Coordinates of C-alpha atoms in Angstrom, one line a residue:
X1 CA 114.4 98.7 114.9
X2 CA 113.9 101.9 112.7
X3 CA 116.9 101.8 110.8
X4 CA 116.0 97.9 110.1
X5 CA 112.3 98.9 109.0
X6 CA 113.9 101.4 106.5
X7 CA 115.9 99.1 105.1
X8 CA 113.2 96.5 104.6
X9 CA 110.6 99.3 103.6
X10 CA 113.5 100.5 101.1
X11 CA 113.8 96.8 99.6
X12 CA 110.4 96.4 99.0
X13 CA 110.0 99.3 97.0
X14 CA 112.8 98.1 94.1
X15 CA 110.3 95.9 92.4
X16 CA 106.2 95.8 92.1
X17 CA 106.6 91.7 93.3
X18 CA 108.8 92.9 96.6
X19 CA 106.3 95.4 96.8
X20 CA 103.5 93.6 97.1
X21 CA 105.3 90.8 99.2
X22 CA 105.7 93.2 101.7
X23 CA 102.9 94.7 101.7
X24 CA 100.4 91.5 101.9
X25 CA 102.8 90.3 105.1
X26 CA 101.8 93.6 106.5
X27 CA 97.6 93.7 106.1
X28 CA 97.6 90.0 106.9
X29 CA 99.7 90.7 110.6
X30 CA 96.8 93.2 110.6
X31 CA 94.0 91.5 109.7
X32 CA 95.5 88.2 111.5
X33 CA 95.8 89.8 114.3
X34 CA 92.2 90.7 114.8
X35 CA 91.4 87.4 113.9
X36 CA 93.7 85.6 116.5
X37 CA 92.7 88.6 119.5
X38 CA 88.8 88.4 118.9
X39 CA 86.3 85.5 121.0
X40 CA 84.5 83.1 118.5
X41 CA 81.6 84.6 117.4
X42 CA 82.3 88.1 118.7
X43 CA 81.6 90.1 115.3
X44 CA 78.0 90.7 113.7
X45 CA 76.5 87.0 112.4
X46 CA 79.8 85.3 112.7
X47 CA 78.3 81.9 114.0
X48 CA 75.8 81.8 111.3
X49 CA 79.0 82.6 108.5
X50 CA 81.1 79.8 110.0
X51 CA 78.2 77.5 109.6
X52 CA 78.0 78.5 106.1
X53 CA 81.4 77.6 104.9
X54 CA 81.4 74.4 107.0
X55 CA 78.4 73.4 105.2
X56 CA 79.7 74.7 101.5
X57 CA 82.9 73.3 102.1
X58 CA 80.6 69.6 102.5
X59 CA 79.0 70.0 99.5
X60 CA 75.9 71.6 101.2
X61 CA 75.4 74.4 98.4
X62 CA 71.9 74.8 99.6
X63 CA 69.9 73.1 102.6
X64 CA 66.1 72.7 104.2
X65 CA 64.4 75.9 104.5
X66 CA 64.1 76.7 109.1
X67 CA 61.5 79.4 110.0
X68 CA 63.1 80.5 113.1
X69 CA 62.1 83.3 115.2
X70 CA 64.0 86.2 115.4
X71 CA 63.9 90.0 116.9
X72 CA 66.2 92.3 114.8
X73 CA 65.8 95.9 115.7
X74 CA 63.5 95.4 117.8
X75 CA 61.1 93.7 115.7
X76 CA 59.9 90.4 115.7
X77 CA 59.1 88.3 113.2
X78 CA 59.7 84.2 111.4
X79 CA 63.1 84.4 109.3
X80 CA 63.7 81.7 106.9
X81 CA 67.0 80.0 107.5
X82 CA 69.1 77.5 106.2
X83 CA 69.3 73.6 107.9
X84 CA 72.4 71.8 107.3
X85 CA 73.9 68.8 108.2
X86 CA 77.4 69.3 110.7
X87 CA 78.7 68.1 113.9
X88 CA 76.3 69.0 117.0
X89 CA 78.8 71.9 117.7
X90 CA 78.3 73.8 115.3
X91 CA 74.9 73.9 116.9
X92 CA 76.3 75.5 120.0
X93 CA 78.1 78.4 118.2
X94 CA 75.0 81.3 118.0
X95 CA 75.2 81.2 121.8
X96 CA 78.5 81.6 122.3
X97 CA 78.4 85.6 122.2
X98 CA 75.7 86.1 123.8
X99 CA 76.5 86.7 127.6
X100 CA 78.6 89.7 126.9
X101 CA 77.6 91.1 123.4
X102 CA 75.6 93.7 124.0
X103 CA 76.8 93.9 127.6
X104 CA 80.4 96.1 127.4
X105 CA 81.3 95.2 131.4
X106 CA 81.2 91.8 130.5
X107 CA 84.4 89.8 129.6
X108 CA 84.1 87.5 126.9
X109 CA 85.3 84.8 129.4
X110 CA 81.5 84.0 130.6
X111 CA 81.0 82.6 127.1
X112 CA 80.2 78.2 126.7
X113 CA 82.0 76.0 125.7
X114 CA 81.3 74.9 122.0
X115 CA 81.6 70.6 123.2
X116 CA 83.3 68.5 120.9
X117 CA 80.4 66.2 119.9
X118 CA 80.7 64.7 116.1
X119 CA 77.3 63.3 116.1
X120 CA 75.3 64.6 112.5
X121 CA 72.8 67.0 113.1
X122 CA 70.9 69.5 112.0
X123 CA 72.3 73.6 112.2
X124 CA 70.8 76.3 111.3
X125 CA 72.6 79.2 109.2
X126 CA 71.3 83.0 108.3
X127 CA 73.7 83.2 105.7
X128 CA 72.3 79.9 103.4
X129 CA 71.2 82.5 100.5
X130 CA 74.6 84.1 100.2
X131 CA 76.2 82.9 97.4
X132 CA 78.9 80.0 98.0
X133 CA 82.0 81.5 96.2
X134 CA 83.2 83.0 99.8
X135 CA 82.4 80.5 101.8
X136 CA 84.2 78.0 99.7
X137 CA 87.3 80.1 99.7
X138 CA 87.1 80.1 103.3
X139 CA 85.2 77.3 104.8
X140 CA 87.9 74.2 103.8
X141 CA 90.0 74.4 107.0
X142 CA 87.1 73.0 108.8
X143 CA 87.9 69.7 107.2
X144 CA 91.5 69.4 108.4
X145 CA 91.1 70.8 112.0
X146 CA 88.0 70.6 114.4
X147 CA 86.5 72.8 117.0
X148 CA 87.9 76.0 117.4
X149 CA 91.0 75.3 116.1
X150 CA 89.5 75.1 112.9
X151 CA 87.3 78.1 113.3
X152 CA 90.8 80.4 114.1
X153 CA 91.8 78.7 110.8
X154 CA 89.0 79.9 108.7
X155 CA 89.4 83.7 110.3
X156 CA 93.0 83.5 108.7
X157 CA 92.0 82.5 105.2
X158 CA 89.5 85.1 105.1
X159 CA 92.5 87.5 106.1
X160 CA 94.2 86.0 103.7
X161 CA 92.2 86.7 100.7
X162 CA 91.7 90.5 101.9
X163 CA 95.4 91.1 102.5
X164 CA 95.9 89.7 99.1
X165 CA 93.7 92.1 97.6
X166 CA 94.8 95.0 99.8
X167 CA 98.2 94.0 98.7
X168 CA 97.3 94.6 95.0
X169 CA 95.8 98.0 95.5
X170 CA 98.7 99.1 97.3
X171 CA 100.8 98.1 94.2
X172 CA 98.6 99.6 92.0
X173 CA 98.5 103.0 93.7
X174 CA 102.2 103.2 94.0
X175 CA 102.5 103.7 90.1
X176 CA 100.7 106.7 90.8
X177 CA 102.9 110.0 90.6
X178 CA 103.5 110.6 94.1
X179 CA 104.0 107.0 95.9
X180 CA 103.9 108.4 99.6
X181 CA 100.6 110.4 98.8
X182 CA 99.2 107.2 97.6
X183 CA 99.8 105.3 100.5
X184 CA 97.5 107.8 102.5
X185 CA 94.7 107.3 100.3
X186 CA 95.4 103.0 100.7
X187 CA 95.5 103.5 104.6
X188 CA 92.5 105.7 105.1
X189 CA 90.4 103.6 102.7
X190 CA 91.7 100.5 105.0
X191 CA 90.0 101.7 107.9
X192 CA 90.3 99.5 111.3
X193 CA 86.9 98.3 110.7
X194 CA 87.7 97.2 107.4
X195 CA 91.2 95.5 109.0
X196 CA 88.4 93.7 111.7
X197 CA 85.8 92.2 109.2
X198 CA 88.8 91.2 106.9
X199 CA 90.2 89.1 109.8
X200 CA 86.8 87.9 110.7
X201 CA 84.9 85.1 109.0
X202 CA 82.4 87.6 107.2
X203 CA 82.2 88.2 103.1
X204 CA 81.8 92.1 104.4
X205 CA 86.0 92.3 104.6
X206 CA 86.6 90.4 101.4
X207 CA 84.0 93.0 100.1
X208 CA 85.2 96.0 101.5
X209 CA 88.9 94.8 99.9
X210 CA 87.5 94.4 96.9
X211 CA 86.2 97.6 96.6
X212 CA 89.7 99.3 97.6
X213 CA 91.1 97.1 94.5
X214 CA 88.5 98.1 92.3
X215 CA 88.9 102.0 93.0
X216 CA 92.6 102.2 93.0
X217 CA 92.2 100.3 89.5
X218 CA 89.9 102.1 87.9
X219 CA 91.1 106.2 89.2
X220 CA 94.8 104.3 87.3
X221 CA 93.1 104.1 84.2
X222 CA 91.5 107.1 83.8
X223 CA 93.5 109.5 85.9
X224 CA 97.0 108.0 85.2
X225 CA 97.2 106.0 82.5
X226 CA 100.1 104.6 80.8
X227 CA 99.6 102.0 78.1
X228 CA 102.4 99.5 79.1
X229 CA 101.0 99.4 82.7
X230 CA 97.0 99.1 81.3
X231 CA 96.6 95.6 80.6
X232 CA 97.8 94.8 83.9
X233 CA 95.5 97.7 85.8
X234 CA 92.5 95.5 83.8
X235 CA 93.6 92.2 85.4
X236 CA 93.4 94.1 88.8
X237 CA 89.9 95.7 88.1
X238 CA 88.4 92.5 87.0
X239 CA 89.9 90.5 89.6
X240 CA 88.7 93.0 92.3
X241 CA 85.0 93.1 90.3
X242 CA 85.0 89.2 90.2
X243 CA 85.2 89.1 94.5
X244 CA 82.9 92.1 94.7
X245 CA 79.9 91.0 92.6
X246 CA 80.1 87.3 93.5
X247 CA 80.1 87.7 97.2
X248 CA 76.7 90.1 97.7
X249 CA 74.2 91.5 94.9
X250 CA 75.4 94.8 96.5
X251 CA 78.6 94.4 94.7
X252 CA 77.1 94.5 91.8
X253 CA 75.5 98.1 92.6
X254 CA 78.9 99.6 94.4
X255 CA 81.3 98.5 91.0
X256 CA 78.4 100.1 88.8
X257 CA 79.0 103.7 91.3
X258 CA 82.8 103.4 91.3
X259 CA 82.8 103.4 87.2
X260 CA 80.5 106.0 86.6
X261 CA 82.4 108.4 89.3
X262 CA 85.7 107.8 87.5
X263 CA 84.1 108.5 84.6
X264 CA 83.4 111.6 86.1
X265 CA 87.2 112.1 86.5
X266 CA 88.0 111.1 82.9
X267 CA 88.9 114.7 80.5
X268 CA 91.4 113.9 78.7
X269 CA 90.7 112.9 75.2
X270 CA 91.8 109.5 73.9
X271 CA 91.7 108.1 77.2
X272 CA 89.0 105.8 76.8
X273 CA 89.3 105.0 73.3
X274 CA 92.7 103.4 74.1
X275 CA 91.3 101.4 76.9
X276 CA 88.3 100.4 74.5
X277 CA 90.8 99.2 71.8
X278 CA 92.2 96.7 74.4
X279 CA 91.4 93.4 73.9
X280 CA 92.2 92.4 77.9
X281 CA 89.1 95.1 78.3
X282 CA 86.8 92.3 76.2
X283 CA 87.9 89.8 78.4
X284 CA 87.4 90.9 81.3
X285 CA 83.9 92.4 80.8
X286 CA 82.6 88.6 79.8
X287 CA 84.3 87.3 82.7
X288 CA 82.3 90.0 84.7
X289 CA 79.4 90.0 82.3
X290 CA 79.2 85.6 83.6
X291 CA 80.0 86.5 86.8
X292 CA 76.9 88.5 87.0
X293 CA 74.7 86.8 85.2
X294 CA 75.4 84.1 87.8
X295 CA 74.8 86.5 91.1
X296 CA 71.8 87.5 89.9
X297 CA 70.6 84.2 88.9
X298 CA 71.9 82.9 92.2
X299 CA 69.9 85.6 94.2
X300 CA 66.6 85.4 92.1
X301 CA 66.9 81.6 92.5
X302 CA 67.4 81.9 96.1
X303 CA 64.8 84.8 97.5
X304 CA 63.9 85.8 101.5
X305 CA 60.7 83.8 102.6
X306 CA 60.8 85.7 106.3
X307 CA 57.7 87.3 107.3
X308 CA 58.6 89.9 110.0
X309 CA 55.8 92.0 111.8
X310 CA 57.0 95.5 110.7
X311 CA 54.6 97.9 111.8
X312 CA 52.2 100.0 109.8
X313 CA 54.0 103.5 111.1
X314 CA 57.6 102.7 109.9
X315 CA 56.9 103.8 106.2
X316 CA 59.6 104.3 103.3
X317 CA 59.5 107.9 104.1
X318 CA 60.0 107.5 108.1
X319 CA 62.9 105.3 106.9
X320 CA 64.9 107.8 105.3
X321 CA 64.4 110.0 108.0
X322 CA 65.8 108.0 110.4
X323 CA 68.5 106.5 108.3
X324 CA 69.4 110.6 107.6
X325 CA 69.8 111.4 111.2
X326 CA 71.7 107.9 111.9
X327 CA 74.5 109.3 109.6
X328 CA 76.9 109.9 112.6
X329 CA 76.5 106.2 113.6
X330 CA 77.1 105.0 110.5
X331 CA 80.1 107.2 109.4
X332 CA 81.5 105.8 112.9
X333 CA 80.7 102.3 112.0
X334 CA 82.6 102.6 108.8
X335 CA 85.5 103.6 110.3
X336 CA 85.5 101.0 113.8
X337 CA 82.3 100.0 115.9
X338 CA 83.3 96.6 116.5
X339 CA 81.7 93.6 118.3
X340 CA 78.2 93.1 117.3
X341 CA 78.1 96.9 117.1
X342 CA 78.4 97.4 120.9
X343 CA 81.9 98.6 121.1
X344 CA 82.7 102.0 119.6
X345 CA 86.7 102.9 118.9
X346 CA 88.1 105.5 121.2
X347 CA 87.2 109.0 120.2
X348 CA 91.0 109.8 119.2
X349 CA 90.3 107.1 116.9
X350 CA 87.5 108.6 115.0
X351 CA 88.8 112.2 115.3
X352 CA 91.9 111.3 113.7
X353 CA 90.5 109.5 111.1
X354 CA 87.9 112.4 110.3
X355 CA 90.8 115.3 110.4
X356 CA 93.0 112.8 107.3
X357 CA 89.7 112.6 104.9
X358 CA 88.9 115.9 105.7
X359 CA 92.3 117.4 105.0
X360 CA 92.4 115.0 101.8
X361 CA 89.2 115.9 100.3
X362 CA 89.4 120.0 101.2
X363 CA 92.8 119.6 99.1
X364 CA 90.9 117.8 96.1
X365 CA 88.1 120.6 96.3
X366 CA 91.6 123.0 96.4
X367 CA 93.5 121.6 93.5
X368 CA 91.0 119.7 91.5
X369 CA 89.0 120.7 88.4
X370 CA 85.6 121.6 87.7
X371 CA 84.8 117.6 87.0
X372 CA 86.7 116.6 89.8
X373 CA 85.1 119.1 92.2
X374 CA 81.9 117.4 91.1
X375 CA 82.9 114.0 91.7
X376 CA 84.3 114.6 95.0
X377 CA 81.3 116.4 96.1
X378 CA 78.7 114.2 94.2
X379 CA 80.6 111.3 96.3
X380 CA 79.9 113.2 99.5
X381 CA 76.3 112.9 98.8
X382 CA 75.7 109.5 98.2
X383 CA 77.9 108.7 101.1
X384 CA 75.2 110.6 103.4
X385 CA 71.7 109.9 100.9
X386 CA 72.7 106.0 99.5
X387 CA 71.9 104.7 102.8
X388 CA 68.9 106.9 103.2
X389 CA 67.3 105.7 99.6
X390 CA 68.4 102.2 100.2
X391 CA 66.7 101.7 103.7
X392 CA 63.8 103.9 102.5
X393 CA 63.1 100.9 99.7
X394 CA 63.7 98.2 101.7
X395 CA 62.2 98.6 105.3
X396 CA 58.5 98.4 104.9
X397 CA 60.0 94.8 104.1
X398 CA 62.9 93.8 106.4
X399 CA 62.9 96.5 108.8
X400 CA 66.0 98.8 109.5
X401 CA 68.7 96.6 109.1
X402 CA 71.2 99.0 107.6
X403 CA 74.8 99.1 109.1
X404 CA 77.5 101.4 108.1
X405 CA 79.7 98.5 106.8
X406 CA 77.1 98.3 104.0
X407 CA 78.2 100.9 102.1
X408 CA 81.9 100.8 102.7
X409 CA 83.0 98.8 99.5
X410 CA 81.6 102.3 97.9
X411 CA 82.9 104.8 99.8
X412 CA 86.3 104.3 100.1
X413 CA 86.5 105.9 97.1
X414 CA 86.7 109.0 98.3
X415 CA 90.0 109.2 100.2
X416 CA 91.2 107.3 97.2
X417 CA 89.6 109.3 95.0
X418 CA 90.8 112.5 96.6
X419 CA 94.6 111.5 96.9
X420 CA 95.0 110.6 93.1
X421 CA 93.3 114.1 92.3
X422 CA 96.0 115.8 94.4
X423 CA 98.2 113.6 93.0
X424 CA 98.0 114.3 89.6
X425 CA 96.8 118.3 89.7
X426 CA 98.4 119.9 92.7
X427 CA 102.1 121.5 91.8
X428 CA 104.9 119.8 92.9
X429 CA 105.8 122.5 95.6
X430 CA 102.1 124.0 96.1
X431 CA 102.0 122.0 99.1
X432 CA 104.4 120.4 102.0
X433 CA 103.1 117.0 100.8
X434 CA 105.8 115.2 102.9
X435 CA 105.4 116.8 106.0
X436 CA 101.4 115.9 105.4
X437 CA 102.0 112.3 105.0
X438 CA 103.9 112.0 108.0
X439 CA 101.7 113.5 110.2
X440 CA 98.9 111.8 108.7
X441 CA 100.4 108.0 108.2
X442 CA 101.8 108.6 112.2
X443 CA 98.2 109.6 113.4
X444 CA 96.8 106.7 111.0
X445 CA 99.2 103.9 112.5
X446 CA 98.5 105.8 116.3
X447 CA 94.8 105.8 116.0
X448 CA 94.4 101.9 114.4
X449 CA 96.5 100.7 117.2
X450 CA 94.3 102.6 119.8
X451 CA 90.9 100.9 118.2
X452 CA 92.7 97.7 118.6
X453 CA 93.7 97.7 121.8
X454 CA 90.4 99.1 123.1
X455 CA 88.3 96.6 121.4
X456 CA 90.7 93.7 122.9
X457 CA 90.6 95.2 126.2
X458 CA 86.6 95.0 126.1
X459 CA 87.1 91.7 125.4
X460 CA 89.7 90.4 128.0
X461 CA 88.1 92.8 131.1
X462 CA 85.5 94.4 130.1
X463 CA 84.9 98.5 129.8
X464 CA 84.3 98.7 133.3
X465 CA 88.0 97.0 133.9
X466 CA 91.5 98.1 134.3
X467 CA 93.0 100.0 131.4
X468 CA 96.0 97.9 131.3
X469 CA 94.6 94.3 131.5
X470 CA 97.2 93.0 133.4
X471 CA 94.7 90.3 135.2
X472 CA 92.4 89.5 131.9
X473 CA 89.7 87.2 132.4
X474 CA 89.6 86.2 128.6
X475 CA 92.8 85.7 126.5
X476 CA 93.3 85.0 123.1
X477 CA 95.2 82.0 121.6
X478 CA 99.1 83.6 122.7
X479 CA 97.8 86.1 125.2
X480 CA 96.9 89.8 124.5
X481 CA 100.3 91.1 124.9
X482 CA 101.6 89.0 121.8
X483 CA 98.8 90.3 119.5
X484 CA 99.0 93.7 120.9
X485 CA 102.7 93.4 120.1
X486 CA 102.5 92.5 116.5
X487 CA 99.3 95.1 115.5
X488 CA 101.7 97.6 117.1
X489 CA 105.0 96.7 115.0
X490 CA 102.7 96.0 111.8
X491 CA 101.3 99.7 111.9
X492 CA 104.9 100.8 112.7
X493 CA 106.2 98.9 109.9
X494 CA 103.6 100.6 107.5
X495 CA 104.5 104.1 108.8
X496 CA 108.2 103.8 108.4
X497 CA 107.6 102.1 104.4
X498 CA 105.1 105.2 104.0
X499 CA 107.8 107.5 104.9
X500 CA 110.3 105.8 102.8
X501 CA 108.1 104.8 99.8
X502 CA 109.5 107.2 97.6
X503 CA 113.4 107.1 97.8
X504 CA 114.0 103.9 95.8
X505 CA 111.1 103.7 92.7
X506 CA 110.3 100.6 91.3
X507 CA 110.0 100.9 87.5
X508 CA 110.7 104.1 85.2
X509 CA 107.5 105.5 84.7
X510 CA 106.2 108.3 81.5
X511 CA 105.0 111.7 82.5
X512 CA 101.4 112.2 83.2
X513 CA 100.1 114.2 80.4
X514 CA 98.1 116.7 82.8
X515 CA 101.2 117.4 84.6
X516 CA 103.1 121.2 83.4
X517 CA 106.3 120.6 82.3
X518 CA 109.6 120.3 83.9
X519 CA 111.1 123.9 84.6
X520 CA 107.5 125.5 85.1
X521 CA 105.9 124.7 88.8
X522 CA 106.6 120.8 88.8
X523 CA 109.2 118.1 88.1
X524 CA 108.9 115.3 86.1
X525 CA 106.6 112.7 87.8
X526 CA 107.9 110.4 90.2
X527 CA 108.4 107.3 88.5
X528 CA 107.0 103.6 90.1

């Protein structure tokens, strides 16, 4: 199976298209297979997203505003909701989760059954303010398939979209000098919670993809750039900046960070001139200049009318506090807190994970200059403060409502951020780079598998069941063993093309400028 994997992995690498090919079969077995393992309604709001594109894939753009009342974090209040017009099941979906989320012992096999009744009424959806673009990508299966058929069906295309742009940031990091490097930084920016909301029906994974597009984009242009490769690095960045900005207004807030960082990164002279001079760069800064206009036009048009009791003592300032001293949990909940946020990953999970960025980053601090010191530390910061400021402005309002997942579109910059700089300053032979992207893709592909097999065991017996769930209670569409089966050879598959990335190039590519010259402590770079 190993030779044939090497084989395959050394295939894909002849041509960007094969490349990518690959590379989007392997993120969507991912992502799909979180979507296929996990009960209906199992991930944070699901029920009310499904409703959402069910109701935008009618026509339903906007509905009848629902005060319904709600407790989130403990406090109460009257949240203003969407009514729309769908089948009475749809109605039935927010209780579906409910017996075991929040309840780890419980299998997901106490949950109701959804009915099949087509009569018109009205459903309620938290997500009505959202803007449509997602939900229209995502909700049209519900038109060809009912019931939960047609729910499964919606998880894929959602998983589809993400691979797709996972895909193109993988291609886009490979023409960076060292291929095999690169894949690290793709991997640990696609942690397994990013894999799980991209395989769920939730505009957080087509976010969190988005931003991985957007990064590896932009650290190409301004860290490696090549002119015959740039128009082509612009169609990625806008692409990626189209799906981030039109799916939350926070998109709009994490592409602003990600430019101005890798402007921090940018010291050689000419670099943006050239890409000024483009006139793919004009293009695609109206495209994103409309696209913006239109989120924030969308947002302002469509405002939160809840009125929830917060109390007098939680002000802006005991916000920040506890946001500050939540870091832990959040860092964790970037990485894989899965469910509604009642099932942590395995610790080998998270310590794995933590020992790659660490290694990655203390290597950029190592090898990088002065600029990119300060980028890689100033990213550090707003990975810890961001949430901090961001509840602090917003909870004397809403409450605290902030989850870790938030701000992932923004920090996966850093890994990726932190290969490239290695990428492009470390000597060739300063480092056993190989030897570090074993171990690390190995301990990667180890750990994902561990989170997913975890979270589906929580599902099928509960965390007070056996480890091996030989008598589930709950099983997925296929059984667990099938899904288990292909997470396991998808992460092998991507460990094996990691290894191999390198032997077989893609496309000639020049020497990086900042690179010393063949003969002195480096070779020529390794071309695409």
């Amino acid at each position: 199976m190993i030779s044939a994997l090497t084989r395959l992995a050394d295939w894909s690498a002849r041509t960007p298209k094969r490349l990518w090919l690959i590379a989007f079969a392997l993120f969507f077995a991912l992502a799909g297979s979180w979507s296929a393992a996990s009960p209906l309604g199992s991930s944070p709001d699901e029920h009310a997203h499904f409703i959402r594109a069910a109701a935008v894939a009618r026509g339903q753009i906007g509905g009848t505003q629902v005060m319904v009342p709600h407790t989130v974090a403990g406090i109460e209040g009257q949240f203003a909701e969407t009514g729309v017009q769908l089948p009475e099941w749809y109605r039935n979906l927010p209780a579906v989760h409910e017996c075991y989320s929040w309840h780890q012992s419980r299998p997901a096999s106490c949950a109701p059954s959804l009915g099949n009744s087509e009569k018109i009424v009205q459903a309620t959806t938290a997500a009505g303010r959202y803007h449509p673009a997602y939900y229209l990508v995502t909700g049209w299966p519900s038109l060809l398939v009912d019931g939960p058929k047609g729910l499964y069906l919606m998880r894929f295309v959602s998983a589809l979209l993400c691979s797709a742009l996972l895909a193109s940031a993988v291609v886009t990091a490979a023409e960076w000098r060292r291929r095999s490097l690169a894949m690290i930084g793709v991997l640990t920016a696609a942690t397994p919670m990013t894999l799980y909301m991209a395989g769920m029906v939730n505009p957080s994974g087509g976010e969190i993809a988005a931003g991985i597009l957007v990064w590896t984009a932009l650290l190409s242009i301004v860290l490696s750039p090549d002119p015959q490769l740039l128009n082509r690095r612009l169609a990625r960045l806008g692409i990626g900046g189209l799906v981030l900005i039109n799916i939350r207004p926070l998109g709009l807030i994490w592409f602003g960070g990600a430019v101005v960082f890798c402007l921090l990164l940018t010291q050689r002279r000419g670099v943006l001139g050239s890409v000024l001079r483009r006139k793919a760069l004009w293009m695609w800064t109206a495209l994103l200049g409309a696209a913006t206009a239109g989120a924030l036009l969308w947002a302002a048009s469509h405002p939160d009318n809840s009125k929830i009791d917060i109390p007098d003592s939680l002000t802006s300032g005991v916000a920040a506090k506890r946001t500050l001293g939540n870091t832990e949990v959040y860092i964790k909940q970037m990485l894989g807190y899965f469910g509604w946020l009642d099932t942590p990953a395995p610790a080998f999970m998270y310590v794995v994970w933590m020992a790659v960025l660490g290694t990655l980053v203390a290597l950029a601090l190592v090898y990088g200059r002065r600029r990119d010191v300060v980028a890689v530390l100033g990213m550090l910061a707003a990975v810890v403060l961001v949430p901090g400021a961001a509840q602090a402005s917003e909870a004397e309002r809403i409450g605290m409502v902030w989850q870790g997942r938030y701000l992932l579109p923004f920090a996966v910059g850093l890994p990726l951020m932190a290969v490239l700089i290695c990428a492009t300053r470390a000597p060739e032979r300063s480092f056993p780079w190989r030897r570090l992207v074993g171990f690390s893709v190995a301990g990667l592909a180890l750990a994902n598998g561990a989170a997913f097999y975890w979270t589906l065991r929580r599902f099928t017996v509960g965390t007070k069941g056996s480890w091996l769930a030989t008598h589930a209670h709950w099983a997925p569409p296929g059984g667990w063993v099938l899904w288990t089966g292909v997470y396991t050879a998808a992460a092998l598959a991507i460990v094996v093309a990691a290894l191999v990335s390198d032997r077989k190039p893609a496309a000639p590519q020049p020497p990086d400028l900042d690179t010393p010259r063949p003969g002195r402590h480096s070779r020529v770079p390794e071309p695409v």
